[in-house]
Amino acid sequence: MSAHRINEKTRGVYVISVTPFRDDGRLDLQSVESLMQFYLDAGVDGIVILGMMGEAGKLGDEESRIFARTVFEVVDGRVPVAVGVSNAGLGNLVGLAHDVMEMGAAGVMVAPLNSLRTDAQIAAYFTAVCAGLGEDVPVILQDFPLATTVQMSPPLIDRLVEDLPQIAMLKHEDWPGLNKLTALRETEASGRRRRISILTGNGGLHLPQELDRGADGAMTGFCFPEMLVEVCAAHAAGDRDRAEDIFDAYLPLVRHEAQPGLGLAFRKEALHRRGAIASPFVRQPGPKLTRSDMKDMDRLIDRVHRRLEKLEG
Amino acid sequence: MSAHRINEKTRGVYVISVTPFRDDGRLDLQSVESLMQFYLDAGVDGIVILGMMGEAGKLGDEESRIFARTVFEVVDGRVPVAVGVSNAGLGNLVGLAHDVMEMGAAGVMVAPLNSLRTDAQIAAYFTAVCAGLGEDVPVILQDFPLATTVQMSPPLIDRLVEDLPQIAMLKHEDWPGLNKLTALRETEASGRRRRISILTGNGGLHLPQELDRGADGAMTGFCFPEMLVEVCAAHAAGDRDRAEDIFDAYLPLVRHEAQPGLGLAFRKEALHRRGAIASPFVRQPGPKLTRSDMKDMDRLIDRVHRRLEKLEG
Amino acid sequence: MSAHRINEKTRGVYVISVTPFRDDGRLDLQSVESLMQFYLDAGVDGIVILGMMGEAGKLGDEESRIFARTVFEVVDGRVPVAVGVSNAGLGNLVGLAHDVMEMGAAGVMVAPLNSLRTDAQIAAYFTAVCAGLGEDVPVILQDFPLATTVQMSPPLIDRLVEDLPQIAMLKHEDWPGLNKLTALRETEASGRRRRISILTGNGGLHLPQELDRGADGAMTGFCFPEMLVEVCAAHAAGDRDRAEDIFDAYLPLVRHEAQPGLGLAFRKEALHRRGAIASPFVRQPGPKLTRSDMKDMDRLIDRVHRRLEKLEG
Amino acid sequence: MSAHRINEKTRGVYVISVTPFRDDGRLDLQSVESLMQFYLDAGVDGIVILGMMGEAGKLGDEESRIFARTVFEVVDGRVPVAVGVSNAGLGNLVGLAHDVMEMGAAGVMVAPLNSLRTDAQIAAYFTAVCAGLGEDVPVILQDFPLATTVQMSPPLIDRLVEDLPQIAMLKHEDWPGLNKLTALRETEASGRRRRISILTGNGGLHLPQELDRGADGAMTGFCFPEMLVEVCAAHAAGDRDRAEDIFDAYLPLVRHEAQPGLGLAFRKEALHRRGAIASPFVRQPGPKLTRSDMKDMDRLIDRVHRRLEKLEG
């Protein structure tokens, strides 16, 4: 199983999974199978559950574990599965982390609490988190200022990575973030810090440029995950233009799904239309699509298809 | 039991209870008895558990219910007990609320989510909360911008109170808040809105002035709750000067405990010294007192005692 | 001159002008002529100076007036010129507004102070602003929560528009904002509020969808303003597909320029390369492009050109 | 004149001066003389103009200079006068700083821009500020997170002080801030960093405890500045109890004036009543006192006087 743990060389596309609910708002465990198959069919290299876009904060403690257990059973080791465990209480965070590691998790993802501000506060927090987890739990550092209001500079990330050996990966979703990526990779190139894996989020909005700057892949939940896979593959194969051509075909939709808040409703609606989940239900408080939103979506998806045809034709 | 429910005329001191932990961080159910007795001996009119200063966000779902159940057993109807149920997920909020109402809660307290901004967003949120709770669950609206970053204007509160009949009480801790109190009471006096109970928080920092402006009492957890009780009693008896003399004697300590974050550690240390709880443990992430903090506390408490002696002498 | 004032029917593209500096950081009045000609050649319907992306907050009081005066002389009535006048002090705001109106401004743009939160606070602020300006000064309400942290709901905007007749236009850059646009237009359609002009910002990131929802055009400073003009023209002509084809060709660059903070440096670099301004200098504190940023830019602009050729070919 | 410059050993009370306006909102240069005499009569060791509570952001560039020039003429070297120069534009900041240094300023005070978050960003900002000012301009670092939203940790302050020799003083108004003070003084005691002067703000709310922790005095504008002077003097003379007795007598008023926003209106009203300024006018946007506020103030000031009599009697 340890072959499945994330490490400092992990590459590719780790999809951020939604959490499927039924129309009445209860966990939809039936859809876990179709959803995981959908992600695997798209060619993802790993799956991340209970992230922010997995509505983790709206699940009960017991529900989180039931959903996680179901995912691990369904995926059955075909790809690594990492788990978001961010929580206002350190004890809760550690408790969930230990439970999912026992289920076979590849690692856990932790975002800084939104009350943290200074480098010293953030470093103290992750030091406490890692001590609580124990050194054999691989950690993914989530750097998402738009959602957390917490900013982590490259020197701070360098320090966290040096001080806390179990940090294996950065989920990079600072915005703007390209020069941050470059700074982090330059520190490694100069030998001043060990390497970490860096996968990028933000719905994939800057993926080609991020790969140029040294990202190892993507960790996001765009509703057409096959795009992320193809772009990363083409880029890895050195076909930079093809990577960007594919990306650009989807970009109007990527940009549309990247709207804060509302994006999750688009994502679940698209996954529902594509057969991945039985219901597009988003738990309250959460966004709902209007009729006009539906029309936008029809049109944007239709245009993506037409452009892909032209590209392939 | 309905005699114990909060309503629009509720008055007096509702103490915000801490949650006692053992030195190893686990729930200290043994201390619940001494803690509740301490509050009752201080003369409080009611008790509120699982508030922000009750470290509610650092308890697991199961722990919250175990603690609540123990409190209800110990208090055994001697005073009303209300329960904080704020949660990022509406389903979680409603689930806990229904569980504690079944245990005999006098009502539930709900703060707006810290992502809410506009009047329309806040109104939609509380409308959804009240619909989820059902109309027979009394609601305490918590208005604490320093902690939530959400501001609720008097016109918005007027509207919420009119639209949602189950809102029985406002926990007022805006800062500054005196003119807000006056505005809310003037609306009632003019007959434009039904009355609600208003208890004030903020550690009691402005209590005499708040009572002057029409507050019905205090809802806060100052480590000498007998002060809150005496001040409210003297004020209610028309002895305005005595109310303020008592208050002023404690004010250096009130102001010290009101320091954001650190205040909880002071409060628990004082409650520990006074025999109310076995350990002053605060769960991570949380503040810790330094040796200098301890010296400040010794000195401040000593000076309060000396001043009270002079006052009484 | 009053023919040049903005009003509730104003349509088209109002470009947000940069403020040109020399390499030593001083105002570059020489470049005003080339810059204005560049915008006019792109076919814009109006120009807005001293906006956020015009680095207004980094100009001295005297500089603002010198720059404004130069712009009015150069443009010489060929298109309307509106002026951003947001300021922490109401007196300063009014003073600048009166000065530029005397120079011939078509109106002034005002964003809410970033300390405002509740509907009541925001309404009180704009009431004071409008009283200070006097009723004959047309006002553009700038709604840009990402920059100001202030959110204005559709009901609040309805109220402001009804109460303050001089508000002629909304600069809409909420995000997400499409349903807000629809809500605002539906209120007008139902006759519950007078019409206002709505131009959209956010760098143009959602322009085709915004036009679908009823926007009257764009008010933003994208470095290829001719795109904004062509998209609005095609959309107005009913050629929805062509509007979106043109837009999509530029979208990778639009998205790149939309990066907060860094975007201004891209914009000025592009305007410099295109001959509009002599220097891409951004005043401190402000962003600087790295060598990698330059490469991204080369590549993105090159790809836009190739795609446009294919589109036209 | 250099004897009047602040340095790393500056001690005592530096009062934050209000800016007097006439009832019509214009600068009241006539009141500058009475106001400065009032401060000097209270025994202050220095004066700071154009701070946040000096409504600096609501003055025009020219007004700031006229007011500063008048203050320097009136004070005429009797005590040092420092000047707040914070500004969104670095050029504006430097321009004002150079102008006031030429007038005879003892130093300039700079707060971090409210957009700064990481240690790296803050350090880069102050490095640019100091470079712009030139190394012979003494700098007061203003650390006021409640107003700026920027937090500076002790390690960051250590670094700034080491890297930028012209930083002579910290205006400390973090909250809570006592352990921060202790940490900063311990670093100095251990020889790891040169000494700086630390004066504390926050309206004086924690002054006795701050002096215990190593503060060199106060920099705040409490409306009875003689209290600050007496408390600092008694503390410096080793009479810790007397310092706190005096302080506690004023504490109800200190706490009342410390209410964010509203506090400035109280302060100006009290200074007006005490004859220091001709009008309590606060520029818009700004707070206004209600009739109830006036009654609170009457009562609080009356109680302070009665308590002082008892203390002295």
CSV table of N, CA and C in Angstrom, one decimal, chain B residues 146 175-179 182 205-209 212-213 240-241 244-245 247-248 251-252 255-256 258-260 262 288 290 292-293 296 299-300 303 306-307, chain D residues 146 175-179 182 205-209 212-213 240-241 244-245 247-248 251-252 255-256 258-260 262 288 290 292-293 296 299-300 303 306-307:
chain,number,residue,atom,x,y,z
B,146,LEU,N,-16.6,41.2,15.5
B,146,LEU,CA,-15.2,41.1,15.7
B,146,LEU,C,-14.8,39.6,15.4
B,175,TRP,N,-19.3,46.2,18.3
B,175,TRP,CA,-18.4,47.1,19.0
B,175,TRP,C,-17.9,48.2,18.1
B,176,PRO,N,-18.3,49.4,18.2
B,176,PRO,CA,-19.1,49.9,19.2
B,176,PRO,C,-20.6,49.5,19.0
B,177,GLY,N,-21.4,49.4,20.1
B,177,GLY,CA,-22.7,48.9,20.0
B,177,GLY,C,-23.8,49.7,20.8
B,178,LEU,N,-23.4,50.7,21.5
B,178,LEU,CA,-24.4,51.4,22.3
B,178,LEU,C,-25.5,52.0,21.5
B,179,ASN,N,-25.1,52.7,20.5
B,179,ASN,CA,-26.2,53.4,19.7
B,179,ASN,C,-27.0,52.3,18.9
B,182,THR,N,-29.6,51.4,21.4
B,182,THR,CA,-30.7,52.4,21.5
B,182,THR,C,-31.6,52.4,20.2
B,205,LEU,N,-17.6,44.2,28.7
B,205,LEU,CA,-16.7,45.4,28.7
B,205,LEU,C,-17.5,46.8,28.8
B,206,HIS,N,-18.8,46.8,28.4
B,206,HIS,CA,-19.5,48.0,28.4
B,206,HIS,C,-20.9,47.8,29.2
B,207,LEU,N,-20.9,46.9,30.1
B,207,LEU,CA,-22.2,46.4,30.7
B,207,LEU,C,-23.0,47.6,31.3
B,208,PRO,N,-22.5,48.4,32.1
B,208,PRO,CA,-23.3,49.5,32.7
B,208,PRO,C,-24.0,50.4,31.7
B,209,GLN,N,-23.2,50.8,30.7
B,209,GLN,CA,-23.8,51.6,29.6
B,209,GLN,C,-24.8,50.8,28.8
B,212,ASP,N,-28.0,50.8,30.6
B,212,ASP,CA,-28.6,52.1,30.4
B,212,ASP,C,-29.4,52.2,29.1
B,213,ARG,N,-28.8,51.6,28.1
B,213,ARG,CA,-29.4,51.7,26.8
B,213,ARG,C,-30.5,50.7,26.5
B,240,ARG,N,-28.0,52.9,40.2
B,240,ARG,CA,-27.1,53.0,39.0
B,240,ARG,C,-25.6,53.2,39.5
B,241,ASP,N,-25.4,54.0,40.5
B,241,ASP,CA,-24.0,54.2,41.0
B,241,ASP,C,-23.4,53.0,41.5
B,244,GLU,N,-22.3,50.7,38.8
B,244,GLU,CA,-21.0,51.1,38.2
B,244,GLU,C,-19.8,51.0,39.1
B,245,ASP,N,-20.0,51.2,40.4
B,245,ASP,CA,-18.9,51.0,41.3
B,245,ASP,C,-18.4,49.6,41.4
B,247,PHE,N,-18.9,47.4,39.0
B,247,PHE,CA,-18.3,47.1,37.7
B,247,PHE,C,-16.9,47.6,37.6
B,248,ASP,N,-16.7,48.9,38.0
B,248,ASP,CA,-15.4,49.5,37.9
B,248,ASP,C,-14.3,48.8,38.7
B,251,LEU,N,-13.3,46.2,36.4
B,251,LEU,CA,-13.0,46.5,35.0
B,251,LEU,C,-11.6,46.2,34.6
B,252,PRO,N,-10.5,46.5,35.4
B,252,PRO,CA,-9.2,46.1,34.9
B,252,PRO,C,-9.1,44.6,34.5
B,255,ARG,N,-11.3,44.1,31.2
B,255,ARG,CA,-10.5,44.5,30.1
B,255,ARG,C,-9.4,43.6,29.7
B,256,HIS,N,-8.8,43.0,30.8
B,256,HIS,CA,-7.7,42.1,30.5
B,256,HIS,C,-8.2,40.8,29.9
B,258,ALA,N,-10.7,40.5,28.1
B,258,ALA,CA,-11.3,40.8,26.8
B,258,ALA,C,-10.3,40.8,25.6
B,259,GLN,N,-9.1,40.5,25.9
B,259,GLN,CA,-8.1,40.4,24.8
B,259,GLN,C,-8.4,39.2,23.9
B,260,PRO,N,-8.6,39.5,22.6
B,260,PRO,CA,-9.1,38.4,21.8
B,260,PRO,C,-8.1,37.2,21.8
B,262,LEU,N,-6.3,35.3,23.6
B,262,LEU,CA,-5.7,35.1,24.9
B,262,LEU,C,-6.7,35.0,26.0
B,288,LYS,N,-1.9,30.0,25.2
B,288,LYS,CA,-1.3,29.5,26.4
B,288,LYS,C,-0.8,30.6,27.2
B,290,THR,N,1.8,32.7,29.5
B,290,THR,CA,3.2,32.7,29.9
B,290,THR,C,3.3,32.9,31.4
B,292,SER,N,4.7,35.5,32.6
B,292,SER,CA,4.3,36.9,32.8
B,292,SER,C,2.8,37.1,32.8
B,293,ASP,N,2.1,36.3,32.0
B,293,ASP,CA,0.7,36.4,32.0
B,293,ASP,C,0.1,36.0,33.4
B,296,ASP,N,0.6,38.9,35.8
B,296,ASP,CA,-0.4,39.9,35.5
B,296,ASP,C,-1.7,39.6,36.2
B,299,ARG,N,-1.7,39.8,40.0
B,299,ARG,CA,-1.8,41.2,40.4
B,299,ARG,C,-3.2,41.8,40.2
B,300,LEU,N,-3.8,41.5,39.0
B,300,LEU,CA,-5.1,42.1,38.7
B,300,LEU,C,-6.2,41.5,39.6
B,303,ARG,N,-5.8,43.1,43.1
B,303,ARG,CA,-6.2,44.5,43.1
B,303,ARG,C,-7.8,44.6,43.1
B,306,ARG,N,-8.8,43.9,46.7
B,306,ARG,CA,-8.5,45.1,47.5
B,306,ARG,C,-9.5,46.2,47.3
B,307,ARG,N,-9.9,46.4,46.0
B,307,ARG,CA,-10.8,47.5,45.7
B,307,ARG,C,-12.2,47.2,46.2
D,146,LEU,N,-5.5,45.9,14.2
D,146,LEU,CA,-7.0,46.1,14.2
D,146,LEU,C,-7.4,47.1,13.1
D,175,TRP,N,-3.0,43.6,19.5
D,175,TRP,CA,-4.0,43.4,20.6
D,175,TRP,C,-4.4,41.9,20.4
D,176,PRO,N,-4.1,41.0,21.3
D,176,PRO,CA,-3.3,41.2,22.5
D,176,PRO,C,-1.8,41.5,22.1
D,177,GLY,N,-1.1,42.2,23.0
D,177,GLY,CA,0.3,42.5,22.6
D,177,GLY,C,1.3,42.4,23.8
D,178,LEU,N,0.8,42.0,24.9
D,178,LEU,CA,1.8,42.0,26.1
D,178,LEU,C,2.9,41.0,25.8
D,179,ASN,N,2.6,39.8,25.4
D,179,ASN,CA,3.7,38.8,25.2
D,179,ASN,C,4.6,39.2,24.0
D,182,THR,N,7.1,41.5,25.5
D,182,THR,CA,8.1,40.7,26.2
D,182,THR,C,9.1,40.0,25.3
D,205,LEU,N,-5.2,51.4,26.6
D,205,LEU,CA,-6.0,50.5,27.3
D,205,LEU,C,-5.3,49.5,28.2
D,206,HIS,N,-4.0,49.2,27.9
D,206,HIS,CA,-3.3,48.3,28.7
D,206,HIS,C,-2.0,48.9,29.2
D,207,LEU,N,-2.0,50.2,29.4
D,207,LEU,CA,-0.7,50.9,29.7
D,207,LEU,C,0.1,50.4,30.9
D,208,PRO,N,-0.5,50.1,32.1
D,208,PRO,CA,0.4,49.7,33.2
D,208,PRO,C,1.0,48.3,32.9
D,209,GLN,N,0.3,47.4,32.3
D,209,GLN,CA,0.9,46.1,32.0
D,209,GLN,C,1.9,46.3,30.9
D,212,ASP,N,5.1,47.4,32.5
D,212,ASP,CA,5.7,46.2,33.2
D,212,ASP,C,6.5,45.4,32.2
D,213,ARG,N,6.0,45.3,31.0
D,213,ARG,CA,6.6,44.4,30.0
D,213,ARG,C,7.8,45.1,29.3
D,240,ARG,N,4.6,51.5,41.4
D,240,ARG,CA,3.7,50.6,40.5
D,240,ARG,C,2.3,50.7,40.9
D,241,ASP,N,2.0,50.8,42.2
D,241,ASP,CA,0.6,50.8,42.7
D,241,ASP,C,0.0,52.1,42.4
D,244,GLU,N,-1.0,52.3,38.8
D,244,GLU,CA,-2.2,51.6,38.4
D,244,GLU,C,-3.4,52.2,39.1
D,245,ASP,N,-3.3,52.8,40.2
D,245,ASP,CA,-4.4,53.5,40.9
D,245,ASP,C,-4.9,54.7,40.0
D,247,PHE,N,-4.3,55.1,36.8
D,247,PHE,CA,-4.8,54.5,35.6
D,247,PHE,C,-6.2,54.0,35.7
D,248,ASP,N,-6.5,53.2,36.8
D,248,ASP,CA,-7.8,52.6,37.0
D,248,ASP,C,-8.9,53.7,37.2
D,251,LEU,N,-9.8,54.4,33.8
D,251,LEU,CA,-10.0,53.3,32.9
D,251,LEU,C,-11.5,53.3,32.3
D,252,PRO,N,-12.5,53.5,33.0
D,252,PRO,CA,-13.8,53.5,32.4
D,252,PRO,C,-13.9,54.4,31.2
D,255,ARG,N,-11.6,53.0,28.3
D,255,ARG,CA,-12.3,51.9,27.6
D,255,ARG,C,-13.4,52.5,26.7
D,256,HIS,N,-14.0,53.5,27.2
D,256,HIS,CA,-15.1,54.1,26.4
D,256,HIS,C,-14.6,54.8,25.1
D,258,ALA,N,-11.9,53.9,23.6
D,258,ALA,CA,-11.3,52.9,22.8
D,258,ALA,C,-12.2,52.3,21.8
D,259,GLN,N,-13.5,52.6,21.8
D,259,GLN,CA,-14.4,52.0,20.8
D,259,GLN,C,-14.0,52.4,19.4
D,260,PRO,N,-13.8,51.5,18.5
D,260,PRO,CA,-13.3,51.8,17.2
D,260,PRO,C,-14.3,52.8,16.5
D,262,LEU,N,-16.1,55.3,16.7
D,262,LEU,CA,-16.7,56.3,17.6
D,262,LEU,C,-15.8,57.1,18.5
D,288,LYS,N,-20.4,60.5,14.6
D,288,LYS,CA,-21.1,61.7,15.3
D,288,LYS,C,-21.7,61.2,16.6
D,290,THR,N,-24.4,60.9,19.6
D,290,THR,CA,-25.8,61.1,19.8
D,290,THR,C,-26.0,61.8,21.2
D,292,SER,N,-27.5,60.4,23.6
D,292,SER,CA,-27.1,59.4,24.6
D,292,SER,C,-25.6,59.3,24.8
D,293,ASP,N,-24.9,59.5,23.7
D,293,ASP,CA,-23.4,59.4,23.8
D,293,ASP,C,-22.9,60.6,24.7
D,296,ASP,N,-23.6,59.6,28.3
D,296,ASP,CA,-22.5,58.7,28.8
D,296,ASP,C,-21.3,59.4,29.2
D,299,ARG,N,-21.4,61.5,32.4
D,299,ARG,CA,-21.4,60.6,33.5
D,299,ARG,C,-20.0,60.0,33.8
D,300,LEU,N,-19.4,59.6,32.7
D,300,LEU,CA,-18.1,58.9,32.8
D,300,LEU,C,-17.0,59.9,33.3
D,303,ARG,N,-17.6,60.7,37.0
D,303,ARG,CA,-17.1,59.6,37.8
D,303,ARG,C,-15.6,59.6,37.9
D,306,ARG,N,-14.7,62.2,40.5
D,306,ARG,CA,-15.0,61.8,41.8
D,306,ARG,C,-14.0,60.8,42.3
D,307,ARG,N,-13.6,59.9,41.5
D,307,ARG,CA,-12.7,58.9,41.9
D,307,ARG,C,-11.3,59.4,42.2
